[in-house]
Amino acid sequence: MENDAVNVSRGSLAHPDIKTMAEVNVDVLKPLSKPGKGWWMLLGLCVLGIALLFWSWGIQMVQGIGVTGLTSPVGWGVYITTFVFWVGIAHSGTLISAVLFLFRAPWRQSIYRVAEAMTVFAVMTAGLFPLIHVGRVWHAYWLIPYPNSRFLWPNFRSPLVWDVFAVTTYFTVSAVFFYLGTIPDLAAARDAARGFRKKFYSVICLGWRGTDREWHHLSKAYIFLAALATPLVLSVHSVVSWDFAVGIVPGWHATIFAPYFVAGAIFSGVAMVITLSVLVRKAFGLEAYLTIKHYDAMAKLCLVTSMIVLYAYLSEFFMAWYSGEEVERAAFWQRLFGGYWWATWIMLVCNGFVPIMLWFKRVRHSIAALFTISIFVNIGMWFERYVIIVTSLHHEYEPFAWGMYRPSTVEMGIMVGSFGWFGFWFLLFTRLLPPVAIAELKEVLPRPMKPVADSSFVGTGSPPGGVSNG
Amino acid sequence: MNDGLKRRDFLKVVGASGAGAGVLGCSTEKVENLMPYVTPPEEITPGVATWYSTVCGECEAGCGMWVRTQEGRVVKVEGNPNDPVSKGALCSKGHSSLQGLYNPDRFKGPMIREGGQLKPISWVEAEEVLAGHLERADNYYLITGSTGPSLTGLVDSFAGDTGGKILNYNPLDHGPLREASRIVFGRDVVPWYDLGSAKCIISFGADFLDGWLSPLRDSRGFSKMSAVGEGGFKGRFVFAAPRLSLTGQNADEWLPIAPGTEALVALAMANVISGGTAEAGPYQEIVDAHSPEDVAAKAGVSAESIRRAANHLVEDGPSLVLGPGIEGQHRNSTAVNVAVAILNFVAGNVGKTVDYSSPQFGASSRSSSYESMQDAIGDMRTGEVPLVLVHAANPAYALPSTSGFKEAFGQVSFKVSFASAMDETAAMADLILPDRHFLESWGDSSWRSGRFSIQQPAMQPVPHFDSKQVGDVLLSVAENMGVGSGNQSFYEWLRLQWQSKAATEGVSDFEHFWREGLRTGVIDTESESESSSSEALRETDRALVFDSPEFDGEGDLHLMVYPSARFGDGSMNANRPWLQELADPVSKIAWHSWVEMHPDRAESLGVQNGDVLTLSTDYGALEVPAWIYPGIRQDVIALAMGGGHTEAGRFANGNGVNPMDLIPAEVEALSGGLVHFITKVAVTPTDDRYQLASIAGSDVQSNRPITPVVSLEEWTRGTTEHSDEGGHGPLKELQGIGGFVPIETEGLPENFPLDGSKHGEYGKEDEPRWAMAIDLDKCTGCSACVTACQSENNVPWVGESQVAMGRDMGWIRMERYYEAVDATQAGPVDIRFLPMLCQHCNNAPCEPVCPVFATYHTPDGLNAQIYNRCVGTRYCANNCPYKVRVFNWYTFTDEEPVREGLGHIPEPLNWQLNPDVTVRENGVMEKCSFCVHRIRNAQNRAALEDGVLAETDVVTACQQTCAAEAIVFGNIKDPNSKISRISKDQRSYRVLNEITNTQPAVSYLKKVTFHEVVSEGH
C-alpha cells in the first residue's frame, strides 16, 4: 500500500521503499544473526591488523622509540598524524547524531547509528596513539591528575593535558549517548531474538519495556546528552588543534587552526560515514533505508566543509606570504616545493579539488562516485595532518637543524594496524547492534493508517505480532 | 678558566709513594650493593673528588692536565690552569684520552703468538722471552714514538746496553721545518711561536687550530690577537693555501694559491718588504728575483693581493708567518720553510713572535727522519733482522702501504709490541707487552726547552687490564739480562733523573721540589736562552728549489692528505666513540671518511654529496664518498687521515679509508721527511651512494639573523645598534597592529623580572641569575667544548646510523655557516661558527608545553630538565626554535647495544661516567643544564665554607675547556661580574630573539670582520 505524501510527517525525508513499520524491524534486525563467511574473513583480516598493531608496539616498547623514523627536528610523525586523523573522524558522528538532532535535520535518522558507532570506535582508536607515541608509556598516567604522595599536578598549560581531558570526555559522552540511543532498538532485537541472543539483548537493553514513562525519561536524557555532546564537536578538535597552534613552530602557530581543524574533522568524518555506510548498506541490503537523498545531504555537507578547508589552506599560504616573515614564508614554500611536496599536493588535490565534483547532482546521486570520493578525501585528510606536522617541523628557524623524516616499518605497521583495530570493533557492531536507529526512523515514517473500507484495497491490517513497540 | 687558580685548592698532595693514587676496592665485579668502607682510605671521601696534576700524552704539545678522580677512578680530565701551554683548557683529543684509558679493547695482559694465535702469558714469562731474544740478537731495531725526557733517556741507555738501534717515528714529523731552521739559523729545532703577540699572521697552510705543533697555545694566542681588544684593535689573519682547513676557515682573507707555490708567494712577500735592500742577507738575490708580478700567474692569485698581504706584515707589526703543515708537505717543503723563515726575518719577527733560541720541544725530543725509517725497512726486508720492538707507534697503519713496511716487518724473525691496545702493527707482533695509558703512568714531558711537567698516575691501573709501564719492563728485562742499573722501577729511575737535574739547578730540598712539581704540574728550569733577535740569516748549505715541485700522475687534480682535526694521524686514538662521533669541524661529518671536492669540479664530474668515488693514483685506489666543499681549490681534493683501520678495535674498524694507501713513500730530499702532497689523482664516480652521517642540516643562514657580524669599521665607529633590533622593522609594525609585541629587553640585571614572564621569579632577592655569553670573534670552531660537555655530562654516543638520521646527542653543537668562500681568487673569507646550546630562555617555549612539568624554570634562571619526570612526549623539542633538546631514542648506556651499531657503554668505558650527573634511559629528553651540578657543588661548598660564592667558583665544562676563552658564564645580577659587563657590549645579540621572543639567557658577541658585510642576515 502506498502511503500518500500528504501523511508524511513534516521535515522528514521520504523513504518511499519502506512499506510498513514491521518491515523496519525485520530488515534492520536481519544482520543480527549468524555471520557469513565474508564477515568472518573480514574479521580475520582485522584481527591480523590488531596483531600487527600490538606486535609493532611491543617491539617499540622493548627497544625504544628509536625504531620509528622520528628524529630531531621531527619529533612527531605518523603517530600524531594518525591520532588527529582518528579524532577528527569521530566528530562527524557526533555532529550527525547530536547536533543534527538538535537542529531537527530531516535525514539523520537512518544514518546516525552507523555514524555514532564510528565515532565511538574512532575515539577508541585515537586514544591508543598518545600512549603509542610517548617515550615512556609506563609513566603515561602522570598526565592524569591522580592523588599522589608528592602533590604533583600535571601542567594544565600544556595542550597535551587538555587533550587528555578532551578526548576522555568525548569518549565518555559519546559512548553514553550512543548506548542510550540504542536501548529501544536493543529491546526490539530482544523481542525478535531467541535463545542466548535473547538473553544477551535482554541484559544490555536494561529491561526496556517501552512504557510512557520510560520513553519520557529517555527522550529527556537523550536531549540532555545531545546538548552535552554538541559543544564537544567544536571543542574537542579545537583542543586537539591547539596541540599545534600553541606551539611556536612556523606553520603551526596560526589562529585559524581551531575552525580549520573542526571543519576538517567534519569533512573527514562525513567522508568516513559515507565509506562505511555504503559498505553496510550494500552488505545488508539497506537501500530503502539509506536512500540517495541521504547521500545527497551528506555529500552537500562534505562539499561545504571541503570549501572551508580549501579556504583555510589558501588563507594559510596567503598569510605566510603577506606576513613578510622569512621563516614563515620559507616553511610554506617548503610545503609546496620542498622535500615533502608530494604530500602537500596529495592533500591539496584530494581535499580541495576532488570534492569540487560534488557540485554536480549526478555525482552526488551516484553511490559509486561518492564512495570513491570519500576514500580520496580520507587519504587527503590523513596527508593534511602529515603535512602540517612533518613539513613544519623539518624546516624551522635554525637552518643547521633542518632534517628529513622517513617513517619506518614499525610506524606504518602501527598505522595500518589501527585500521584493523577500528575495523574489528566496527565489524562486531554490525553483527551485534542494529545498524539503523529503528525507533527514531519510525518516528518519521508516515503512520500506518486505518484501512479505508474500500473493496479495491486489500487490507494489510496491522503488522504481524501486534503494534510494534518501536 | 683564565683567572688563575681555583679559589679553593682541590689538590691533595700526592704522596711520593706509589700508593699516592691508591684506592683499593675497585674490583671488576659488578657492584650491586653500596657498602661504606669499614676503614676508608685517608685521602678518599666518597662523593668528593680528588684532583691530580699530570701532562697529556695525546700529542706532542704536552699540555698540562688536571685529572679528576672519584672513589679512585678517573672521571674527567681538564686543563691545568697553572700550565703555561694549556692554561686550563683542553682539546677534544685530550678529553678523549679517558676513552683511551678505559678502552674496552685494551690487551688484558701480555700475549704471545703461538700457532698464529695470540695467547695470554704471564709477565714473568713474557719478560723472559723478550730477554732471551735480546740476548740472542746482535742487533735490533726499537721503533718508538715520542717519549718524555726520562723515558727517552732510559730507552737510549737500554738500547745502548743491548745493541739496539732506535728509530723515533712520528707520523706528523716536522722534519722540513727543523731542517729549514737549521739551514737558516743554525738550529735544528722547532721554534716557539707566539701568536698572541702578533698583530698580523700569515699561514701558508699551518693548521695551528687543527692540531699543528701546539693547538691550545695557538688557539689562545690566535684568539688574543684576532678578537677585538679593548683598544679596538683586531689582528689580521691571512691564509695562503690550496685548501681551507679549520684554521683557514678562521682567516680574514684567503689566498687560494696553487699547489706547491707557497715558497714563491713567501719570497714575493719578502720581495715587497725588502726588495732592493740588503735585509735578506744571503738570500737577497733570490728575493729580488721573485716579485709579486713574477709569481702571480703561477700562484693563481693576483699580485696585488700578495702585495697587500706583505704590507700588512710590516704595517701591523710584529707579525708572524707560519709555514705549511703536513698537508702541504711536498717535495720542496724544506725550501718553503726556508722562504717562510726569510720572510719572518725581513718582517722583523724573529725573536719577537718566533723564537729559535727557546724552541718548542725539549732537547730530548727528537724525531728520526723518514729516511732512516726507509733504511730500516730495507734492512728488515732482507730477513736478516732478528728482532724489532715497537712502542707508542703504529707504522703498519700510518706509513704509506707503498713503503713496504708491512712486508718488511713480516720478515722480521721476532716482533715485539708494547701497544696497550690492538693496532695494525701489534696485529703482526709475536709478543705483546701492553704498556699502560699515560693516566696510569709515571713519566715526564718537556714542552719547551727548559720547561717540564711531571706525569703521574691518577689512579691504580685499570684492573681489567694487566698492563705494565714500558719503563718498568725495560728495567726488569735489563736486570734479567744482567745489564741493569739497579733500579727496580721506572719511578725510581724517574726520580733519579730529576734528582740530578734538581742538583744542577741548585735545589737543596729535593722532596719539596718534587712534591711542588707534582702538585702544580709545572717545573721550570733555568735555561740560558739568548734572545734570537740578534740572529742573522745564514747562507744555505743545501741546494734549495723554491719552485713548485713535480706531482706524480696525470691530470690536474691534486690529492691532499691531511691530519684529521679530530684524530691527528689517527694511528692510535681511533677506537674512541667520542672522537668518531665528534663531527669534523670542517665537514660536520662523523664516523666515516669523505673526500672534499670543489662544487665546480663536482658538477663537471656529475657528482653529488654522498656519491661514492673511486680515487686512484699510481700507488693505490680507494672508494670514498664525496663531500662538496667550496673551501678547496678546483684542482685539489682532500682526504683526512685516521680512517680505514682494520685492527684498531670495535669502534675504529671499518670506518672510512686510509689515505696513506694512495701516496708513495718518498723521502723529501733535504729533510728526510715523508712527502705527503705528492701525487695527482684520478676520480671516477661509481654507482654507489653512501649516507654520510652529517650533523649539518644546512650550511647557509637563509636570510635569518643567526650569526650576524659587524664590520670593524662600523664597530669602531660605534654605530651598530645594540642587540635585538635586528632588521625587523616591518615585522614590528605589523606586530603593533596585530597585538603581539615582543618584550623589549636586553636581559640586563635591571630588566628582571621581565614583563609578561615570571618564570622562575620566585627566588630570593639574593638568588643569582645565571647567564652566559659567547664571543663569536674568539670562537674558532674547534669543537673542544662538544667533547668536554660529553665527558662531563655523560652524554651518550649513538652510532653512525643514528647520526645519519639526525639523532646525534650533543648538548652543545658547533654550527657553521658559509657566507663568503671563493676558491678562485684572493678575497675575504666569511665563515661563521656558532656554538649552539640550550639558551635557557627566560620565556622558554619548551616549558609551558610539557604535560608533566618535566621542564621548568628554576629560581636562579636555569631551564631545568627533570629526567625522572619526563614521559617523552617530545613536545618540548618540537617547540624549541633552537633544536637544542635531544631525545634518548634508545637506551644508549647499557653494556650491550639495543641493536647492532647503536651506542652502548661496554666495560670499562662506564668507569668514565661522571657520578655527579645521572645517566638517562630511553624515552627521556635531555639538554644542556648549564652544568647545574657544578653550580650546586660550588654553592654547597661556599655555604659550607664561607658563604660567599665567587665568580670564578662556577665554571661550566664548555667554558673551562675553551682555549680561546670565548665562553663567559656567571651571575648576571651581579653588576661587577664579567658576564653582566659583556652582555651590555655593543656587539651583543641573542639568536632568534626578535622573531620568537624567547629571551635567551645566552647572548653572543658578534664576530668582527674586516670586510663590509652585504648579506641579508647581516
PDB file of N, CA, C and O in Angstrom, chain A residues 63 65-68 70-71 75-76 133-136 142 155 158 243 247-249 330 396-400 402, chain B residues 697-698 704 805 807 815 817 836 848-851 867-868 870-875 878-879 883 889-890 921:
ATOM      1  N   GLN A  63      62.359  -1.969  22.635  1.00  0.00           N
ATOM      2  CA  GLN A  63      63.624  -1.394  22.156  1.00  0.00           C
ATOM      3  C   GLN A  63      63.707   0.112  22.346  1.00  0.00           C
ATOM      4  O   GLN A  63      64.769   0.645  22.597  1.00  0.00           O
ATOM      5  N   ILE A  65      61.654   4.178  21.267  1.00  0.00           N
ATOM      6  CA  ILE A  65      61.000   4.911  20.186  1.00  0.00           C
ATOM      7  C   ILE A  65      61.927   5.007  18.982  1.00  0.00           C
ATOM      8  O   ILE A  65      61.514   5.349  17.889  1.00  0.00           O
ATOM      9  N   GLY A  66      63.190   4.706  19.171  1.00  0.00           N
ATOM     10  CA  GLY A  66      64.140   4.758  18.070  1.00  0.00           C
ATOM     11  C   GLY A  66      63.781   3.867  16.903  1.00  0.00           C
ATOM     12  O   GLY A  66      64.267   4.080  15.794  1.00  0.00           O
ATOM     13  N   VAL A  67      62.911   2.882  17.107  1.00  0.00           N
ATOM     14  CA  VAL A  67      62.546   2.030  15.980  1.00  0.00           C
ATOM     15  C   VAL A  67      61.683   2.780  14.970  1.00  0.00           C
ATOM     16  O   VAL A  67      61.427   2.275  13.882  1.00  0.00           O
ATOM     17  N   THR A  68      61.204   3.938  15.340  1.00  0.00           N
ATOM     18  CA  THR A  68      60.473   4.750  14.365  1.00  0.00           C
ATOM     19  C   THR A  68      61.478   5.538  13.530  1.00  0.00           C
ATOM     20  O   THR A  68      62.673   5.413  13.707  1.00  0.00           O
ATOM     21  N   LEU A  70      61.397   8.782  13.588  1.00  0.00           N
ATOM     22  CA  LEU A  70      61.409  10.111  14.190  1.00  0.00           C
ATOM     23  C   LEU A  70      62.824  10.513  14.544  1.00  0.00           C
ATOM     24  O   LEU A  70      63.686   9.671  14.788  1.00  0.00           O
ATOM     25  N   THR A  71      63.054  11.808  14.552  1.00  0.00           N
ATOM     26  CA  THR A  71      64.409  12.278  14.801  1.00  0.00           C
ATOM     27  C   THR A  71      64.340  13.743  15.223  1.00  0.00           C
ATOM     28  O   THR A  71      63.260  14.270  15.426  1.00  0.00           O
ATOM     29  N   GLY A  75      60.041  15.526  15.755  1.00  0.00           N
ATOM     30  CA  GLY A  75      59.768  14.673  16.903  1.00  0.00           C
ATOM     31  C   GLY A  75      58.400  14.011  16.850  1.00  0.00           C
ATOM     32  O   GLY A  75      58.126  13.094  17.603  1.00  0.00           O
ATOM     33  N   TRP A  76      57.530  14.517  15.977  1.00  0.00           N
ATOM     34  CA  TRP A  76      56.206  13.910  15.808  1.00  0.00           C
ATOM     35  C   TRP A  76      56.037  13.548  14.350  1.00  0.00           C
ATOM     36  O   TRP A  76      56.438  14.289  13.455  1.00  0.00           O
ATOM     37  N   HIS A 133      52.815   6.967  21.130  1.00  0.00           N
ATOM     38  CA  HIS A 133      53.879   7.879  20.706  1.00  0.00           C
ATOM     39  C   HIS A 133      54.768   8.344  21.839  1.00  0.00           C
ATOM     40  O   HIS A 133      55.841   8.892  21.609  1.00  0.00           O
ATOM     41  N   VAL A 134      54.357   8.084  23.063  1.00  0.00           N
ATOM     42  CA  VAL A 134      55.084   8.603  24.210  1.00  0.00           C
ATOM     43  C   VAL A 134      56.349   7.793  24.467  1.00  0.00           C
ATOM     44  O   VAL A 134      56.383   6.587  24.251  1.00  0.00           O
ATOM     45  N   GLY A 135      57.414   8.450  24.948  1.00  0.00           N
ATOM     46  CA  GLY A 135      58.692   7.775  25.136  1.00  0.00           C
ATOM     47  C   GLY A 135      58.665   6.734  26.232  1.00  0.00           C
ATOM     48  O   GLY A 135      59.286   5.680  26.141  1.00  0.00           O
ATOM     49  N   ARG A 136      57.961   7.044  27.309  1.00  0.00           N
ATOM     50  CA  ARG A 136      57.915   6.099  28.424  1.00  0.00           C
ATOM     51  C   ARG A 136      56.456   5.846  28.778  1.00  0.00           C
ATOM     52  O   ARG A 136      55.918   6.466  29.706  1.00  0.00           O
ATOM     53  N   TRP A 142      50.972   9.772  34.364  1.00  0.00           N
ATOM     54  CA  TRP A 142      51.290  11.025  35.033  1.00  0.00           C
ATOM     55  C   TRP A 142      50.564  12.225  34.432  1.00  0.00           C
ATOM     56  O   TRP A 142      50.513  13.283  35.057  1.00  0.00           O
ATOM     57  N   ASN A 155      50.659  19.616  34.096  1.00  0.00           N
ATOM     58  CA  ASN A 155      50.769  21.013  33.695  1.00  0.00           C
ATOM     59  C   ASN A 155      49.554  21.407  32.880  1.00  0.00           C
ATOM     60  O   ASN A 155      49.457  21.092  31.700  1.00  0.00           O
ATOM     61  N   SER A 158      49.602  22.893  29.324  1.00  0.00           N
ATOM     62  CA  SER A 158      50.057  22.150  28.157  1.00  0.00           C
ATOM     63  C   SER A 158      48.880  21.610  27.364  1.00  0.00           C
ATOM     64  O   SER A 158      47.982  20.982  27.931  1.00  0.00           O
ATOM     65  N   ASP A 243      47.133  21.618  20.092  1.00  0.00           N
ATOM     66  CA  ASP A 243      48.417  20.920  20.205  1.00  0.00           C
ATOM     67  C   ASP A 243      49.440  21.586  19.309  1.00  0.00           C
ATOM     68  O   ASP A 243      50.624  21.586  19.586  1.00  0.00           O
ATOM     69  N   GLY A 247      52.043  25.949  19.877  1.00  0.00           N
ATOM     70  CA  GLY A 247      53.489  25.904  19.665  1.00  0.00           C
ATOM     71  C   GLY A 247      53.950  27.076  18.819  1.00  0.00           C
ATOM     72  O   GLY A 247      53.160  27.714  18.141  1.00  0.00           O
ATOM     73  N   ILE A 248      55.259  27.343  18.844  1.00  0.00           N
ATOM     74  CA  ILE A 248      55.768  28.468  18.064  1.00  0.00           C
ATOM     75  C   ILE A 248      56.337  28.016  16.725  1.00  0.00           C
ATOM     76  O   ILE A 248      56.934  28.795  16.008  1.00  0.00           O
ATOM     77  N   VAL A 249      56.095  26.764  16.396  1.00  0.00           N
ATOM     78  CA  VAL A 249      56.621  26.228  15.149  1.00  0.00           C
ATOM     79  C   VAL A 249      55.988  26.966  13.969  1.00  0.00           C
ATOM     80  O   VAL A 249      54.765  27.130  13.921  1.00  0.00           O
ATOM     81  N   ALA A 330      59.325  30.718   4.321  1.00  0.00           N
ATOM     82  CA  ALA A 330      60.131  29.568   3.912  1.00  0.00           C
ATOM     83  C   ALA A 330      59.421  28.277   4.248  1.00  0.00           C
ATOM     84  O   ALA A 330      59.441  27.329   3.467  1.00  0.00           O
ATOM     85  N   GLU A 396      62.447  24.549  10.286  1.00  0.00           N
ATOM     86  CA  GLU A 396      62.057  25.603  11.227  1.00  0.00           C
ATOM     87  C   GLU A 396      63.004  26.791  11.191  1.00  0.00           C
ATOM     88  O   GLU A 396      63.493  27.184  10.154  1.00  0.00           O
ATOM     89  N   TYR A 397      63.313  27.289  12.366  1.00  0.00           N
ATOM     90  CA  TYR A 397      64.070  28.536  12.461  1.00  0.00           C
ATOM     91  C   TYR A 397      65.539  28.392  12.144  1.00  0.00           C
ATOM     92  O   TYR A 397      66.120  29.215  11.451  1.00  0.00           O
ATOM     93  N   GLU A 398      66.172  27.352  12.700  1.00  0.00           N
ATOM     94  CA  GLU A 398      67.626  27.218  12.617  1.00  0.00           C
ATOM     95  C   GLU A 398      68.030  26.344  11.429  1.00  0.00           C
ATOM     96  O   GLU A 398      67.813  25.128  11.467  1.00  0.00           O
ATOM     97  N   PRO A 399      68.613  26.903  10.378  1.00  0.00           N
ATOM     98  CA  PRO A 399      68.930  26.080   9.206  1.00  0.00           C
ATOM     99  C   PRO A 399      69.832  24.895   9.513  1.00  0.00           C
ATOM    100  O   PRO A 399      69.693  23.843   8.906  1.00  0.00           O
ATOM    101  N   PHE A 400      70.746  25.054  10.465  1.00  0.00           N
ATOM    102  CA  PHE A 400      71.654  23.944  10.755  1.00  0.00           C
ATOM    103  C   PHE A 400      70.901  22.742  11.274  1.00  0.00           C
ATOM    104  O   PHE A 400      71.353  21.616  11.168  1.00  0.00           O
ATOM    105  N   TRP A 402      67.841  21.739  10.288  1.00  0.00           N
ATOM    106  CA  TRP A 402      66.862  21.141   9.376  1.00  0.00           C
ATOM    107  C   TRP A 402      67.178  19.679   9.132  1.00  0.00           C
ATOM    108  O   TRP A 402      68.342  19.265   9.127  1.00  0.00           O
TER     109      TRP A 402
ATOM    110  N   GLY B 697      72.230  20.419   8.923  1.00  0.00           N
ATOM    111  CA  GLY B 697      71.030  20.405   8.101  1.00  0.00           C
ATOM    112  C   GLY B 697      71.199  21.295   6.884  1.00  0.00           C
ATOM    113  O   GLY B 697      70.795  20.972   5.796  1.00  0.00           O
ATOM    114  N   SER B 698      71.835  22.439   7.112  1.00  0.00           N
ATOM    115  CA  SER B 698      72.053  23.370   6.014  1.00  0.00           C
ATOM    116  C   SER B 698      73.306  24.159   6.342  1.00  0.00           C
ATOM    117  O   SER B 698      73.642  24.347   7.510  1.00  0.00           O
ATOM    118  N   ARG B 704      68.276  34.456   7.704  1.00  0.00           N
ATOM    119  CA  ARG B 704      67.904  34.566   9.108  1.00  0.00           C
ATOM    120  C   ARG B 704      69.097  35.099   9.872  1.00  0.00           C
ATOM    121  O   ARG B 704      70.227  34.727   9.622  1.00  0.00           O
ATOM    122  N   MET B 805      70.692   9.760  10.765  1.00  0.00           N
ATOM    123  CA  MET B 805      69.269  10.090  10.832  1.00  0.00           C
ATOM    124  C   MET B 805      69.034  11.447  11.465  1.00  0.00           C
ATOM    125  O   MET B 805      67.919  11.938  11.461  1.00  0.00           O
ATOM    126  N   ARG B 807      69.994  11.985  14.800  1.00  0.00           N
ATOM    127  CA  ARG B 807      69.747  11.771  16.220  1.00  0.00           C
ATOM    128  C   ARG B 807      70.991  11.922  17.072  1.00  0.00           C
ATOM    129  O   ARG B 807      71.046  11.373  18.166  1.00  0.00           O
ATOM    130  N   GLU B 815      77.789  24.958  15.190  1.00  0.00           N
ATOM    131  CA  GLU B 815      77.181  25.233  13.893  1.00  0.00           C
ATOM    132  C   GLU B 815      78.157  26.024  13.052  1.00  0.00           C
ATOM    133  O   GLU B 815      78.944  26.804  13.569  1.00  0.00           O
ATOM    134  N   TYR B 817      78.247  28.257   9.353  1.00  0.00           N
ATOM    135  CA  TYR B 817      77.528  28.799   8.206  1.00  0.00           C
ATOM    136  C   TYR B 817      78.504  29.471   7.259  1.00  0.00           C
ATOM    137  O   TYR B 817      79.386  30.210   7.676  1.00  0.00           O
ATOM    138  N   MET B 836      76.031  26.231  19.595  1.00  0.00           N
ATOM    139  CA  MET B 836      74.621  26.333  19.973  1.00  0.00           C
ATOM    140  C   MET B 836      74.311  25.353  21.086  1.00  0.00           C
ATOM    141  O   MET B 836      74.509  24.146  20.939  1.00  0.00           O
ATOM    142  N   PRO B 848      55.966  25.676  28.869  1.00  0.00           N
ATOM    143  CA  PRO B 848      54.520  25.539  29.025  1.00  0.00           C
ATOM    144  C   PRO B 848      53.944  24.277  28.392  1.00  0.00           C
ATOM    145  O   PRO B 848      52.850  23.873  28.727  1.00  0.00           O
ATOM    146  N   VAL B 849      54.655  23.675  27.472  1.00  0.00           N
ATOM    147  CA  VAL B 849      54.032  22.577  26.728  1.00  0.00           C
ATOM    148  C   VAL B 849      54.336  21.198  27.275  1.00  0.00           C
ATOM    149  O   VAL B 849      53.782  20.212  26.793  1.00  0.00           O
ATOM    150  N   CYS B 850      55.173  21.107  28.286  1.00  0.00           N
ATOM    151  CA  CYS B 850      55.426  19.784  28.832  1.00  0.00           C
ATOM    152  C   CYS B 850      54.256  19.388  29.706  1.00  0.00           C
ATOM    153  O   CYS B 850      53.938  20.087  30.663  1.00  0.00           O
ATOM    154  N   PRO B 851      53.602  18.268  29.438  1.00  0.00           N
ATOM    155  CA  PRO B 851      52.393  17.942  30.200  1.00  0.00           C
ATOM    156  C   PRO B 851      52.655  17.571  31.648  1.00  0.00           C
ATOM    157  O   PRO B 851      51.744  17.600  32.460  1.00  0.00           O
ATOM    158  N   TYR B 867      64.871  14.492  34.491  1.00  0.00           N
ATOM    159  CA  TYR B 867      64.831  13.267  33.709  1.00  0.00           C
ATOM    160  C   TYR B 867      63.819  12.270  34.255  1.00  0.00           C
ATOM    161  O   TYR B 867      63.130  11.593  33.490  1.00  0.00           O
ATOM    162  N   ASN B 868      63.716  12.203  35.575  1.00  0.00           N
ATOM    163  CA  ASN B 868      62.821  11.190  36.142  1.00  0.00           C
ATOM    164  C   ASN B 868      61.375  11.429  35.800  1.00  0.00           C
ATOM    165  O   ASN B 868      60.566  10.527  35.770  1.00  0.00           O
ATOM    166  N   CYS B 870      60.228  12.938  33.012  1.00  0.00           N
ATOM    167  CA  CYS B 870      59.935  13.050  31.587  1.00  0.00           C
ATOM    168  C   CYS B 870      59.224  11.808  31.081  1.00  0.00           C
ATOM    169  O   CYS B 870      59.690  10.690  31.278  1.00  0.00           O
ATOM    170  N   VAL B 871      58.085  12.021  30.431  1.00  0.00           N
ATOM    171  CA  VAL B 871      57.340  10.900  29.878  1.00  0.00           C
ATOM    172  C   VAL B 871      57.707  10.695  28.410  1.00  0.00           C
ATOM    173  O   VAL B 871      57.415   9.672  27.834  1.00  0.00           O
ATOM    174  N   GLY B 872      58.296  11.685  27.796  1.00  0.00           N
ATOM    175  CA  GLY B 872      58.785  11.528  26.434  1.00  0.00           C
ATOM    176  C   GLY B 872      57.795  11.892  25.348  1.00  0.00           C
ATOM    177  O   GLY B 872      57.772  11.262  24.300  1.00  0.00           O
ATOM    178  N   THR B 873      56.954  12.912  25.564  1.00  0.00           N
ATOM    179  CA  THR B 873      56.032  13.302  24.506  1.00  0.00           C
ATOM    180  C   THR B 873      56.724  14.102  23.406  1.00  0.00           C
ATOM    181  O   THR B 873      56.187  14.243  22.322  1.00  0.00           O
ATOM    182  N   ARG B 874      57.879  14.661  23.704  1.00  0.00           N
ATOM    183  CA  ARG B 874      58.715  15.384  22.740  1.00  0.00           C
ATOM    184  C   ARG B 874      58.104  16.689  22.239  1.00  0.00           C
ATOM    185  O   ARG B 874      58.561  17.265  21.248  1.00  0.00           O
ATOM    186  N   TYR B 875      57.110  17.175  22.930  1.00  0.00           N
ATOM    187  CA  TYR B 875      56.561  18.470  22.520  1.00  0.00           C
ATOM    188  C   TYR B 875      57.584  19.570  22.787  1.00  0.00           C
ATOM    189  O   TYR B 875      57.705  20.526  22.023  1.00  0.00           O
ATOM    190  N   ASN B 878      59.892  19.854  19.926  1.00  0.00           N
ATOM    191  CA  ASN B 878      59.233  20.463  18.778  1.00  0.00           C
ATOM    192  C   ASN B 878      59.141  21.967  18.943  1.00  0.00           C
ATOM    193  O   ASN B 878      59.280  22.718  17.993  1.00  0.00           O
ATOM    194  N   ASN B 879      58.908  22.390  20.181  1.00  0.00           N
ATOM    195  CA  ASN B 879      58.679  23.814  20.399  1.00  0.00           C
ATOM    196  C   ASN B 879      59.961  24.618  20.572  1.00  0.00           C
ATOM    197  O   ASN B 879      59.912  25.833  20.657  1.00  0.00           O
ATOM    198  N   LYS B 883      66.342  23.922  18.559  1.00  0.00           N
ATOM    199  CA  LYS B 883      66.533  22.485  18.417  1.00  0.00           C
ATOM    200  C   LYS B 883      67.737  22.008  19.220  1.00  0.00           C
ATOM    201  O   LYS B 883      68.599  21.296  18.725  1.00  0.00           O
ATOM    202  N   TRP B 889      66.508   8.071  22.044  1.00  0.00           N
ATOM    203  CA  TRP B 889      65.646   7.222  21.219  1.00  0.00           C
ATOM    204  C   TRP B 889      65.772   5.764  21.610  1.00  0.00           C
ATOM    205  O   TRP B 889      64.863   4.964  21.380  1.00  0.00           O
ATOM    206  N   TYR B 890      66.917   5.403  22.110  1.00  0.00           N
ATOM    207  CA  TYR B 890      67.125   4.060  22.661  1.00  0.00           C
ATOM    208  C   TYR B 890      67.842   4.241  23.995  1.00  0.00           C
ATOM    209  O   TYR B 890      68.243   5.344  24.346  1.00  0.00           O
ATOM    210  N   GLU B 921      67.822   7.031  30.556  1.00  0.00           N
ATOM    211  CA  GLU B 921      67.392   5.829  29.845  1.00  0.00           C
ATOM    212  C   GLU B 921      66.580   6.242  28.626  1.00  0.00           C
ATOM    213  O   GLU B 921      66.358   7.419  28.364  1.00  0.00           O
TER     214      GLU B 921
END
